[in-house]
mmCIF file of C-alpha atoms and ligand atoms in Angstrom:
data_model
loop_
_atom_site.group_PDB
_atom_site.id
_atom_site.type_symbol
_atom_site.label_atom_id
_atom_site.label_comp_id
_atom_site.label_asym_id
_atom_site.label_seq_id
_atom_site.Cartn_x
_atom_site.Cartn_y
_atom_site.Cartn_z
ATOM 1 C CA UNK O 85 -25.889 13.767 -3.693
ATOM 2 C CA UNK O 86 -25.811 11.604 -0.610
ATOM 3 C CA UNK O 87 -24.812 13.313 2.642
ATOM 4 C CA UNK O 88 -22.548 11.241 4.852
ATOM 5 C CA UNK O 89 -23.531 10.869 8.491
ATOM 6 C CA UNK O 90 -22.272 7.482 9.634
ATOM 7 C CA UNK O 91 -18.594 6.677 8.987
ATOM 8 C CA UNK O 92 -16.983 3.320 9.758
ATOM 9 C CA UNK O 93 -13.300 3.797 10.527
ATOM 10 C CA UNK O 94 -10.801 0.953 9.941
ATOM 11 C CA UNK O 95 -8.921 0.758 13.246
ATOM 12 C CA UNK O 96 -5.562 -1.040 13.275
ATOM 13 C CA UNK O 97 -4.649 -0.246 16.865
ATOM 14 C CA UNK O 98 -2.082 2.281 15.564
ATOM 15 C CA UNK O 99 -1.826 6.027 15.949
ATOM 16 C CA UNK O 100 -3.026 6.993 12.462
ATOM 17 C CA UNK O 101 -6.372 5.247 12.578
ATOM 18 C CA UNK O 102 -6.896 6.310 16.222
ATOM 19 C CA UNK O 103 -6.485 9.980 15.276
ATOM 20 C CA UNK O 104 -8.647 9.503 12.177
ATOM 21 C CA UNK O 105 -11.524 8.252 14.348
ATOM 22 C CA UNK O 106 -10.991 11.104 16.788
ATOM 23 C CA UNK O 107 -11.088 13.743 14.022
ATOM 24 C CA UNK O 108 -14.224 12.208 12.530
ATOM 25 C CA UNK O 109 -15.881 12.383 15.943
ATOM 26 C CA UNK O 110 -14.904 16.018 16.307
ATOM 27 C CA UNK O 111 -16.387 16.726 12.906
ATOM 28 C CA UNK O 112 -19.677 15.466 14.230
ATOM 29 C CA UNK O 113 -19.961 12.179 12.363
ATOM 30 C CA UNK O 114 -21.471 9.086 13.887
ATOM 31 C CA UNK O 115 -18.365 6.881 14.033
ATOM 32 C CA UNK O 116 -17.936 3.110 14.395
ATOM 33 C CA UNK O 117 -14.520 1.433 14.726
ATOM 34 C CA UNK O 118 -13.731 -1.908 13.080
ATOM 35 C CA UNK O 119 -10.644 -4.076 13.481
ATOM 36 C CA UNK O 120 -9.863 -6.552 10.691
ATOM 37 C CA UNK O 121 -8.055 -9.812 11.200
ATOM 38 C CA UNK O 122 -6.642 -11.096 7.943
ATOM 39 C CA UNK O 123 -3.805 -13.373 8.947
ATOM 40 C CA UNK O 124 -4.118 -15.881 11.774
ATOM 41 C CA UNK O 125 -0.782 -17.636 11.463
ATOM 42 C CA UNK O 126 1.646 -17.065 14.357
ATOM 43 C CA UNK O 127 4.975 -15.405 13.520
ATOM 44 C CA UNK O 128 8.539 -16.699 13.920
ATOM 45 C CA UNK O 129 8.474 -15.889 17.629
ATOM 46 C CA UNK O 130 5.227 -17.799 18.145
ATOM 47 C CA UNK O 131 3.289 -14.523 18.503
ATOM 48 C CA UNK O 132 -0.047 -13.556 16.997
ATOM 49 C CA UNK O 133 0.299 -9.762 16.989
ATOM 50 C CA UNK O 134 -3.317 -9.314 15.826
ATOM 51 C CA UNK O 135 -4.606 -9.951 19.366
ATOM 52 C CA UNK O 136 -2.595 -7.089 20.846
ATOM 53 C CA UNK O 137 -3.504 -4.789 17.928
ATOM 54 C CA UNK O 138 -7.181 -5.596 18.348
ATOM 55 C CA UNK O 139 -6.973 -4.831 22.062
ATOM 56 C CA UNK O 140 -5.322 -1.455 21.283
ATOM 57 C CA UNK O 141 -8.021 -0.612 18.725
ATOM 58 C CA UNK O 142 -10.716 -1.522 21.232
ATOM 59 C CA UNK O 143 -9.178 0.767 23.885
ATOM 60 C CA UNK O 144 -9.242 3.712 21.468
ATOM 61 C CA UNK O 145 -12.917 3.090 20.679
ATOM 62 C CA UNK O 146 -13.710 2.889 24.383
ATOM 63 C CA UNK O 147 -11.960 6.202 24.968
ATOM 64 C CA UNK O 148 -13.890 7.797 22.118
ATOM 65 C CA UNK O 149 -17.085 6.166 23.283
ATOM 66 C CA UNK O 150 -17.842 4.670 19.867
ATOM 67 C CA UNK O 151 -19.010 1.128 18.992
ATOM 68 C CA UNK O 152 -16.309 -1.407 18.165
ATOM 69 C CA UNK O 153 -16.543 -4.465 15.894
ATOM 70 C CA UNK O 154 -14.134 -7.122 14.731
ATOM 71 C CA UNK O 155 -14.249 -8.829 11.376
ATOM 72 C CA UNK O 156 -12.164 -11.626 9.839
ATOM 73 C CA UNK O 157 -11.063 -11.765 6.199
ATOM 74 C CA UNK O 158 -8.515 -14.510 6.700
ATOM 75 C CA UNK O 159 -10.001 -16.626 3.894
ATOM 76 C CA UNK O 160 -10.399 -13.708 1.478
ATOM 77 C CA UNK O 161 -6.856 -12.470 2.204
ATOM 78 C CA UNK O 162 -5.484 -15.940 1.545
ATOM 79 C CA UNK O 163 -7.312 -16.382 -1.769
ATOM 80 C CA UNK O 164 -7.223 -12.871 -3.167
ATOM 81 C CA UNK O 165 -3.931 -11.498 -1.856
ATOM 82 C CA UNK O 166 -1.590 -14.186 -0.589
ATOM 83 C CA UNK O 167 -2.161 -16.765 -3.369
ATOM 84 C CA UNK O 168 -1.544 -14.076 -5.984
ATOM 85 C CA UNK O 169 1.572 -13.005 -4.088
ATOM 86 C CA UNK O 170 2.972 -16.577 -4.203
ATOM 87 C CA UNK O 171 1.965 -17.067 -7.848
ATOM 88 C CA UNK O 172 3.715 -13.903 -8.866
ATOM 89 C CA UNK O 173 6.922 -14.916 -7.088
ATOM 90 C CA UNK O 174 6.771 -18.291 -8.829
ATOM 91 C CA UNK O 175 6.564 -16.456 -12.162
ATOM 92 C CA UNK O 176 9.740 -14.563 -11.283
ATOM 93 C CA UNK O 177 7.963 -11.276 -10.569
ATOM 94 C CA UNK O 178 8.048 -9.133 -7.411
ATOM 95 C CA UNK O 179 4.483 -8.319 -6.354
ATOM 96 C CA UNK O 180 3.298 -5.697 -3.897
ATOM 97 C CA UNK O 181 0.831 -7.359 -1.500
ATOM 98 C CA UNK O 182 -0.051 -4.093 0.266
ATOM 99 C CA UNK O 183 -1.425 -2.627 -2.963
ATOM 100 C CA UNK O 184 -3.519 -5.747 -3.474
ATOM 101 C CA UNK O 185 -4.685 -5.819 0.134
ATOM 102 C CA UNK O 186 -6.041 -2.300 -0.229
ATOM 103 C CA UNK O 187 -7.779 -3.168 -3.497
ATOM 104 C CA UNK O 188 -9.409 -6.427 -2.400
ATOM 105 C CA UNK O 189 -9.690 -6.347 1.372
ATOM 106 C CA UNK O 190 -9.925 -2.801 2.744
ATOM 107 C CA UNK O 191 -11.586 -1.097 -0.201
ATOM 108 C CA UNK O 192 -13.816 -3.977 -1.225
ATOM 109 C CA UNK O 193 -14.733 -6.522 1.480
ATOM 110 C CA UNK O 194 -14.360 -4.122 4.385
ATOM 111 C CA UNK O 195 -16.180 -1.341 2.540
ATOM 112 C CA UNK O 196 -19.090 -3.650 1.659
ATOM 113 C CA UNK O 197 -19.283 -4.936 5.226
ATOM 114 C CA UNK O 198 -19.363 -1.375 6.584
ATOM 115 C CA UNK O 199 -22.141 -0.346 4.221
ATOM 116 C CA UNK O 200 -24.239 -3.530 4.132
ATOM 117 C CA UNK O 201 -23.838 -4.790 7.704
ATOM 118 C CA UNK O 202 -23.181 -1.673 9.747
ATOM 119 C CA UNK O 203 -25.253 0.808 7.772
ATOM 120 C CA UNK O 204 -22.327 3.144 7.029
ATOM 121 C CA UNK O 205 -22.553 5.936 4.463
ATOM 122 C CA UNK O 206 -18.763 5.930 4.040
ATOM 123 C CA UNK O 207 -15.568 4.406 5.416
ATOM 124 C CA UNK O 208 -12.378 6.080 6.658
ATOM 125 C CA UNK O 209 -8.796 4.874 7.051
ATOM 126 C CA UNK O 210 -5.642 6.378 8.519
ATOM 127 C CA UNK O 211 -3.890 6.475 5.148
ATOM 128 C CA UNK O 212 -1.999 9.624 4.223
ATOM 129 C CA UNK O 213 -3.816 10.577 1.011
ATOM 130 C CA UNK O 214 -6.458 13.074 -0.055
ATOM 131 C CA UNK O 215 -9.428 12.981 -2.382
ATOM 132 C CA UNK O 216 -10.908 15.726 -4.515
ATOM 133 C CA UNK O 217 -14.320 15.391 -2.859
ATOM 134 C CA UNK O 218 -13.387 16.218 0.683
ATOM 135 C CA UNK O 219 -13.246 19.739 1.893
ATOM 136 C CA UNK O 220 -10.326 18.619 3.977
ATOM 137 C CA UNK O 221 -8.145 21.673 3.601
ATOM 138 C CA UNK O 222 -10.688 24.011 5.080
ATOM 139 C CA UNK O 223 -11.392 21.573 7.857
ATOM 140 C CA UNK O 224 -7.774 20.981 8.682
ATOM 141 C CA UNK O 225 -6.699 24.593 8.525
ATOM 142 C CA UNK O 226 -9.400 25.417 10.997
ATOM 143 C CA UNK O 227 -8.388 22.460 13.080
ATOM 144 C CA UNK O 228 -4.841 23.818 13.276
ATOM 145 C CA UNK O 229 -6.200 26.962 14.921
ATOM 146 C CA UNK O 230 -8.266 25.170 17.506
ATOM 147 C CA UNK O 231 -7.900 21.528 18.344
ATOM 148 C CA UNK O 232 -11.185 21.470 20.209
ATOM 149 C CA UNK O 233 -13.535 22.852 17.559
ATOM 150 C CA UNK O 234 -16.423 20.638 16.538
ATOM 151 C CA UNK O 235 -17.284 20.682 12.870
ATOM 152 C CA UNK O 236 -20.491 20.146 11.032
ATOM 153 C CA UNK O 237 -20.737 17.323 8.488
ATOM 154 C CA UNK O 238 -20.010 18.806 5.130
ATOM 155 C CA UNK O 239 -18.976 15.728 3.199
ATOM 156 C CA UNK O 240 -21.202 14.601 0.365
ATOM 157 C CA UNK O 241 -20.647 11.715 -2.030
ATOM 158 C CA UNK O 242 -19.837 12.994 -5.526
ATOM 159 C CA UNK O 243 -18.879 11.537 -8.884
ATOM 160 C CA UNK O 244 -15.475 11.466 -10.548
ATOM 161 C CA UNK O 245 -13.412 11.662 -7.421
ATOM 162 C CA UNK O 246 -9.656 11.981 -7.789
ATOM 163 C CA UNK O 247 -7.021 10.432 -5.570
ATOM 164 C CA UNK O 248 -4.624 13.207 -4.505
ATOM 165 C CA UNK O 249 -1.225 13.210 -2.854
ATOM 166 C CA UNK O 250 -1.074 13.768 0.904
ATOM 167 C CA UNK O 251 0.101 17.084 2.307
ATOM 168 C CA UNK O 252 2.902 15.235 4.123
ATOM 169 C CA UNK O 253 4.955 14.274 1.078
ATOM 170 C CA UNK O 254 7.146 11.876 3.062
ATOM 171 C CA UNK O 255 4.168 9.942 4.436
ATOM 172 C CA UNK O 256 2.127 9.958 1.219
ATOM 173 C CA UNK O 257 0.508 6.508 0.671
ATOM 174 C CA UNK O 258 -1.244 7.075 -2.657
ATOM 175 C CA UNK O 259 1.135 4.540 -4.210
ATOM 176 C CA UNK O 260 -0.475 1.809 -2.093
ATOM 177 C CA UNK O 261 -3.978 3.044 -2.963
ATOM 178 C CA UNK O 262 -3.362 3.194 -6.693
ATOM 179 C CA UNK O 263 -5.478 0.134 -7.582
ATOM 180 C CA UNK O 264 -8.674 0.979 -5.702
ATOM 181 C CA UNK O 265 -11.832 1.687 -7.660
ATOM 182 C CA UNK O 266 -13.658 4.945 -8.315
ATOM 183 C CA UNK O 267 -16.649 3.417 -6.601
ATOM 184 C CA UNK O 268 -14.673 2.767 -3.413
ATOM 185 C CA UNK O 269 -12.943 6.143 -3.473
ATOM 186 C CA UNK O 270 -16.290 7.913 -3.623
ATOM 187 C CA UNK O 271 -17.228 6.367 -0.319
ATOM 188 C CA UNK O 272 -13.929 6.950 1.451
ATOM 189 C CA UNK O 273 -12.583 9.618 3.774
ATOM 190 C CA UNK O 274 -8.908 10.095 4.584
ATOM 191 C CA UNK O 275 -9.026 12.356 7.633
ATOM 192 C CA UNK O 276 -5.211 12.636 7.850
ATOM 193 C CA UNK O 277 -4.639 13.694 4.232
ATOM 194 C CA UNK O 278 -3.862 17.321 5.059
ATOM 195 C CA UNK O 279 -1.790 16.691 8.197
ATOM 196 C CA UNK O 280 1.824 15.837 8.927
ATOM 197 C CA UNK O 281 2.714 12.728 10.913
ATOM 198 C CA UNK O 282 4.246 14.893 13.667
ATOM 199 C CA UNK O 283 1.020 16.788 14.021
ATOM 200 C CA UNK O 284 -0.968 13.545 14.125
ATOM 201 C CA UNK O 285 1.236 12.334 16.990
ATOM 202 C CA UNK O 286 0.642 15.627 18.792
ATOM 203 C CA UNK O 287 -3.116 15.186 18.485
ATOM 204 C CA UNK O 288 -2.793 11.604 19.795
ATOM 205 C CA UNK O 289 -0.749 12.776 22.793
ATOM 206 C CA UNK O 290 -3.246 15.555 23.591
ATOM 207 C CA UNK O 291 -6.074 13.030 23.381
ATOM 208 C CA UNK O 292 -4.304 10.684 25.812
ATOM 209 C CA UNK O 293 -3.782 7.852 23.297
ATOM 210 C CA UNK O 294 -0.503 6.932 24.960
ATOM 211 C CA UNK O 295 -0.795 3.212 24.306
ATOM 212 C CA UNK O 296 -0.983 3.710 20.521
ATOM 213 C CA UNK O 297 1.909 6.175 20.553
ATOM 214 C CA UNK O 298 4.150 3.555 22.138
ATOM 215 C CA UNK O 299 3.575 1.135 19.247
ATOM 216 C CA UNK O 300 6.267 0.637 16.633
ATOM 217 C CA UNK O 301 5.374 1.945 13.133
ATOM 218 C CA UNK O 302 3.946 -0.974 11.127
ATOM 219 C CA UNK O 303 6.557 -2.541 8.843
ATOM 220 C CA UNK O 304 6.742 -5.537 6.567
ATOM 221 C CA UNK O 305 3.899 -7.099 4.608
ATOM 222 C CA UNK O 306 0.439 -5.717 5.357
ATOM 223 C CA UNK O 307 -1.216 -7.904 8.051
ATOM 224 C CA UNK O 308 1.648 -10.413 8.018
ATOM 225 C CA UNK O 309 4.280 -8.093 9.486
ATOM 226 C CA UNK O 310 8.057 -8.243 9.526
ATOM 227 C CA UNK O 311 9.511 -11.623 8.600
ATOM 228 C CA UNK O 312 12.761 -13.207 7.562
ATOM 229 C CA UNK O 313 11.760 -13.239 3.898
ATOM 230 C CA UNK O 314 13.690 -16.365 2.848
ATOM 231 C CA UNK O 315 12.477 -18.456 5.772
ATOM 232 C CA UNK O 316 8.915 -17.200 5.330
ATOM 233 C CA UNK O 317 8.588 -17.784 1.586
ATOM 234 C CA UNK O 318 10.213 -21.233 1.775
ATOM 235 C CA UNK O 319 7.362 -22.280 4.076
ATOM 236 C CA UNK O 320 5.072 -21.880 1.050
ATOM 237 C CA UNK O 321 7.200 -22.488 -2.064
ATOM 238 C CA UNK O 322 9.386 -25.490 -2.820
ATOM 239 C CA UNK O 323 13.104 -24.669 -3.235
ATOM 240 C CA UNK O 324 14.052 -24.416 -6.944
ATOM 241 C CA UNK O 325 17.847 -24.549 -7.106
ATOM 242 C CA UNK O 326 19.515 -22.793 -10.029
ATOM 243 C CA UNK O 327 22.702 -20.972 -11.043
ATOM 244 C CA UNK O 328 23.998 -17.441 -10.642
ATOM 245 C CA UNK O 329 25.307 -16.479 -14.096
ATOM 246 C CA UNK O 330 27.546 -13.475 -14.822
ATOM 247 C CA UNK O 331 25.871 -11.065 -17.258
ATOM 248 C CA UNK O 332 29.323 -10.106 -18.541
ATOM 249 C CA UNK O 333 30.763 -13.437 -19.690
ATOM 250 C CA UNK O 334 28.043 -16.075 -19.031
ATOM 251 C CA UNK O 335 30.186 -17.801 -16.393
ATOM 252 C CA UNK O 336 28.423 -19.773 -13.630
ATOM 253 C CA UNK O 337 29.401 -18.155 -10.328
ATOM 254 C CA UNK O 338 27.449 -20.237 -7.825
ATOM 255 C CA UNK O 339 24.029 -21.674 -6.963
ATOM 256 C CA UNK O 340 20.853 -20.385 -5.284
ATOM 257 C CA UNK O 341 17.723 -21.936 -3.699
ATOM 258 C CA UNK O 342 15.112 -20.299 -5.919
ATOM 259 C CA UNK O 343 14.677 -17.304 -8.248
ATOM 260 C CA UNK O 344 11.722 -16.166 -6.130
ATOM 261 C CA UNK O 345 14.113 -15.349 -3.280
ATOM 262 C CA UNK O 346 15.697 -12.580 -5.373
ATOM 263 C CA UNK O 347 14.456 -9.367 -6.869
ATOM 264 C CA UNK O 348 16.012 -7.122 -9.508
ATOM 265 C CA UNK O 349 18.728 -4.821 -8.199
ATOM 266 C CA UNK O 350 19.189 -6.872 -5.053
ATOM 267 C CA UNK O 351 22.665 -7.726 -3.808
ATOM 268 C CA UNK O 352 23.176 -11.462 -4.121
ATOM 269 C CA UNK O 353 25.357 -13.313 -1.678
ATOM 270 C CA UNK O 354 27.183 -15.870 -3.761
ATOM 271 C CA UNK O 355 28.916 -18.550 -1.708
ATOM 272 C CA UNK O 356 32.711 -18.386 -1.857
ATOM 273 C CA UNK O 357 32.834 -14.946 -3.548
ATOM 274 C CA UNK O 358 34.032 -11.902 -1.614
ATOM 275 C CA UNK O 359 32.850 -9.182 -3.996
ATOM 276 C CA UNK O 360 29.161 -8.253 -4.167
ATOM 277 C CA UNK O 361 27.042 -9.109 -7.261
ATOM 278 C CA UNK O 362 23.664 -7.617 -8.180
ATOM 279 C CA UNK O 363 20.638 -9.292 -9.777
ATOM 280 C CA UNK O 364 19.858 -7.916 -13.259
ATOM 281 C CA UNK O 365 17.551 -10.582 -14.701
ATOM 282 C CA UNK O 366 16.022 -14.014 -14.087
ATOM 283 C CA UNK O 367 15.086 -16.883 -16.377
ATOM 284 C CA UNK O 368 12.301 -18.868 -14.739
ATOM 285 C CA UNK O 369 12.515 -21.627 -17.394
ATOM 286 C CA UNK O 370 16.159 -22.477 -16.627
ATOM 287 C CA UNK O 371 16.296 -21.140 -13.062
ATOM 288 C CA UNK O 372 19.265 -18.892 -13.966
ATOM 289 C CA UNK O 373 19.716 -15.613 -12.122
ATOM 290 C CA UNK O 374 21.888 -13.162 -14.084
ATOM 291 C CA UNK O 375 24.124 -10.960 -11.983
ATOM 292 C CA UNK O 376 26.339 -7.922 -12.582
ATOM 293 C CA UNK O 377 29.515 -7.046 -10.685
ATOM 294 C CA UNK O 378 28.533 -3.530 -9.542
ATOM 295 C CA UNK O 379 25.460 -1.762 -8.171
ATOM 296 C CA UNK O 380 25.368 0.826 -10.995
ATOM 297 C CA UNK O 381 26.008 -1.600 -13.869
ATOM 298 C CA UNK O 382 24.348 -0.336 -17.115
ATOM 299 C CA UNK O 383 22.310 -3.590 -17.363
ATOM 300 C CA UNK O 384 20.397 -2.471 -14.263
ATOM 301 C CA UNK O 385 19.013 0.715 -15.850
ATOM 302 C CA UNK O 386 15.966 1.226 -18.111
ATOM 303 C CA UNK O 387 14.207 4.288 -19.484
ATOM 304 C CA UNK O 388 11.361 2.523 -21.291
ATOM 305 C CA UNK O 389 8.765 0.130 -19.928
ATOM 306 C CA UNK O 390 5.477 -1.439 -20.885
ATOM 307 C CA UNK O 391 2.862 -1.697 -18.161
ATOM 308 C CA UNK O 392 0.149 -4.318 -17.689
ATOM 309 C CA UNK O 393 -3.375 -3.111 -18.452
ATOM 310 C CA UNK O 394 -3.759 0.256 -16.733
ATOM 311 C CA UNK O 395 -6.153 0.912 -13.872
ATOM 312 C CA UNK O 396 -7.699 4.357 -14.193
ATOM 313 C CA UNK O 397 -9.273 5.759 -11.050
ATOM 314 C CA UNK O 398 -10.946 8.955 -12.167
ATOM 315 C CA UNK O 399 -11.411 8.716 -15.902
ATOM 316 C CA UNK O 400 -11.131 5.777 -18.269
ATOM 317 C CA UNK O 401 -8.452 6.450 -19.967
ATOM 318 C CA UNK O 402 -7.870 10.227 -20.142
ATOM 319 C CA UNK O 403 -8.963 11.701 -23.497
ATOM 320 C CA UNK O 404 -5.544 13.311 -23.936
ATOM 321 C CA UNK O 405 -3.925 9.865 -23.908
ATOM 322 C CA UNK O 406 -6.459 8.290 -26.266
ATOM 323 C CA UNK O 407 -5.901 10.997 -28.855
ATOM 324 C CA UNK O 408 -2.173 11.393 -28.547
ATOM 325 C CA UNK O 409 0.802 10.972 -26.256
ATOM 326 C CA UNK O 410 0.328 12.150 -22.697
ATOM 327 C CA UNK O 411 3.220 14.458 -21.920
ATOM 328 C CA UNK O 412 2.841 15.888 -18.460
ATOM 329 C CA UNK O 413 3.160 12.686 -16.414
ATOM 330 C CA UNK O 414 5.326 11.525 -13.564
ATOM 331 C CA UNK O 415 6.519 8.046 -12.870
ATOM 332 C CA UNK O 416 6.774 6.802 -9.303
ATOM 333 C CA UNK O 417 8.339 3.467 -8.560
ATOM 334 C CA UNK O 418 8.533 1.223 -5.486
ATOM 335 C CA UNK O 419 7.192 3.975 -3.286
ATOM 336 C CA UNK O 420 10.377 5.979 -3.945
ATOM 337 C CA UNK O 421 9.865 9.655 -3.315
ATOM 338 C CA UNK O 422 11.511 10.809 -6.538
ATOM 339 C CA UNK O 423 9.020 11.411 -9.340
ATOM 340 C CA UNK O 424 10.528 11.021 -12.797
ATOM 341 C CA UNK O 425 8.884 12.930 -15.682
ATOM 342 C CA UNK O 426 7.687 10.609 -18.433
ATOM 343 C CA UNK O 427 5.616 10.426 -21.615
ATOM 344 C CA UNK O 428 2.845 7.818 -21.990
ATOM 345 C CA UNK O 429 1.463 6.173 -25.110
ATOM 346 C CA UNK O 430 -1.586 3.949 -24.987
ATOM 347 C CA UNK O 431 -1.702 0.552 -26.732
ATOM 348 C CA UNK O 432 -4.898 -0.956 -28.077
ATOM 349 C CA UNK O 433 -4.926 -3.664 -25.405
ATOM 350 C CA UNK O 434 -5.048 -1.072 -22.609
ATOM 351 C CA UNK O 435 -1.350 -1.353 -21.724
ATOM 352 C CA UNK O 436 0.864 1.712 -21.806
ATOM 353 C CA UNK O 437 4.415 2.521 -22.897
ATOM 354 C CA UNK O 438 6.165 4.868 -20.488
ATOM 355 C CA UNK O 439 9.270 6.683 -21.724
ATOM 356 C CA UNK O 440 11.193 8.158 -18.820
ATOM 357 C CA UNK O 441 13.397 11.254 -19.096
ATOM 358 C CA UNK O 442 16.200 9.394 -17.346
ATOM 359 C CA UNK O 443 16.943 5.722 -16.799
ATOM 360 C CA UNK O 444 15.848 4.202 -13.494
ATOM 361 C CA UNK O 445 17.663 1.459 -11.656
ATOM 362 C CA UNK O 446 16.027 -1.960 -11.221
ATOM 363 C CA UNK O 447 12.592 -1.436 -12.775
ATOM 364 C CA UNK O 448 11.037 -4.627 -11.474
ATOM 365 C CA UNK O 449 8.289 -6.648 -13.169
ATOM 366 C CA UNK O 450 5.289 -7.131 -10.877
ATOM 367 C CA UNK O 451 5.683 -3.774 -9.153
ATOM 368 C CA UNK O 452 3.234 -0.898 -9.475
HETATM 369 N N1 LIG X 64 -5.964 -4.704 11.203
HETATM 370 C C1 LIG X 64 -6.581 -3.620 10.733
HETATM 371 N N2 LIG X 64 -7.878 -3.434 11.014
HETATM 372 C C2 LIG X 64 -8.545 -2.353 10.545
HETATM 373 N N3 LIG X 64 -7.963 -1.396 9.809
HETATM 374 C C3 LIG X 64 -6.667 -1.525 9.495
HETATM 375 C C4 LIG X 64 -5.908 -2.642 9.946
HETATM 376 N N4 LIG X 64 -4.640 -2.482 9.469
HETATM 377 C C5 LIG X 64 -4.629 -1.336 8.762
HETATM 378 N N5 LIG X 64 -5.844 -0.750 8.774
HETATM 379 C C6 LIG X 64 -6.253 0.531 8.145
HETATM 380 O O1 LIG X 64 -5.375 0.862 7.074
HETATM 381 C C7 LIG X 64 -4.682 2.084 7.377
HETATM 382 C C8 LIG X 64 -3.293 2.046 6.821
HETATM 383 O O2 LIG X 64 -2.658 0.895 7.292
HETATM 384 P P1 LIG X 64 -1.066 0.812 7.488
HETATM 385 O O3 LIG X 64 -0.749 -0.611 7.724
HETATM 386 O O4 LIG X 64 -0.417 1.561 6.411
HETATM 387 O O5 LIG X 64 -0.926 1.461 8.910
HETATM 388 P P2 LIG X 64 -0.290 2.763 9.513
HETATM 389 O O6 LIG X 64 0.030 3.821 8.523
HETATM 390 O O7 LIG X 64 0.779 2.316 10.438
HETATM 391 O O8 LIG X 64 -1.591 3.240 10.314
HETATM 392 P P3 LIG X 64 -1.932 2.998 11.833
HETATM 393 O O9 LIG X 64 -1.039 3.953 12.586
HETATM 394 O O10 LIG X 64 -3.394 3.328 11.932
HETATM 395 O O11 LIG X 64 -1.608 1.534 12.123
HETATM 396 C C9 LIG X 64 -4.742 2.202 8.896
HETATM 397 O O12 LIG X 64 -4.582 3.537 9.316
HETATM 398 C C10 LIG X 64 -6.136 1.664 9.171
HETATM 399 O O13 LIG X 64 -7.149 2.616 8.905
#
């Protein structure tokens, strides 16, 4: 087993990664901070927020007296995340770029850079998640008693690591980490996994990280930020006009600028109509978007779905599933907090049928 001494922490300039680096320092690791720039296009207000974020990350590293580096994955992000994102929209699906960004950028390119170029034994991020290989609970419980205690390194790289939910259920980010590899997880620390966000803010205030506490919580697409979605996507995809069609009687109710501007369950503004309509389906071949007249229309609910090929993090696929149905599972969708019990059956091509105990609204193709 390899003992971890040098940890490279991904620093976004926000409170979570600042406190992660601080906790790693207090645990006695050699820590290096790295800021990633993955998107160099200015936003609608002519701003490039990455510069300010980088400056904030640098100030934290200065305060902690740790080395700071900057790295750019603009090209990789474009090819491996953004192009896929656009392709998926063109196919009528609704992708999740943050999940992909974690898989390809943070837990692949960044991880390799940290290990190969900076000599790291492991990386850390400010995600709210836990792994089965960290003795985080012991560490954090002790930390709660004394915020000044320095801890010995006790983290060692092990096999068959599991990705576990964060202690702060409302901040849990395992959904966004669901596509990362076993190999990456083995070399990752989540120092905040056992803490609540409120407690993290308290640690930041005590440490004098006032500039990161003032920052707004990051929203919108990872690295791209908050945008007017229609305006943003139409900069990259040609308009594809089509019709809104009533699911009830097949009547054409109006026109739209492109199926990729709408996702299942979404309220559609149809010109000239006062009552709201909701998207229940799309036909990319004809450009039709099918709509229903109420938000809880039966056409919006499903209790059975087939996944793409599954990504297994800890075991490939669990023996219980190979031999039979897997009963004790929970389905989580679009980062919603509610977990719905479900039964899984494995298909020969590696896809899975999930039968949910109750129908869920707007199960959207392309989501995780
Ligand atoms: N530009 C970046 N450079 C380096 N690491 C980053 C960057 N953006 C995000 N990360 C890493 O990914 C983690 C999760 O990112 P997310 O966008 O969810 O931010 P967050 O939860 O608001 O965290 P933070 O408060 O650290 O910004 C961050 O805590 C950080 O470790």
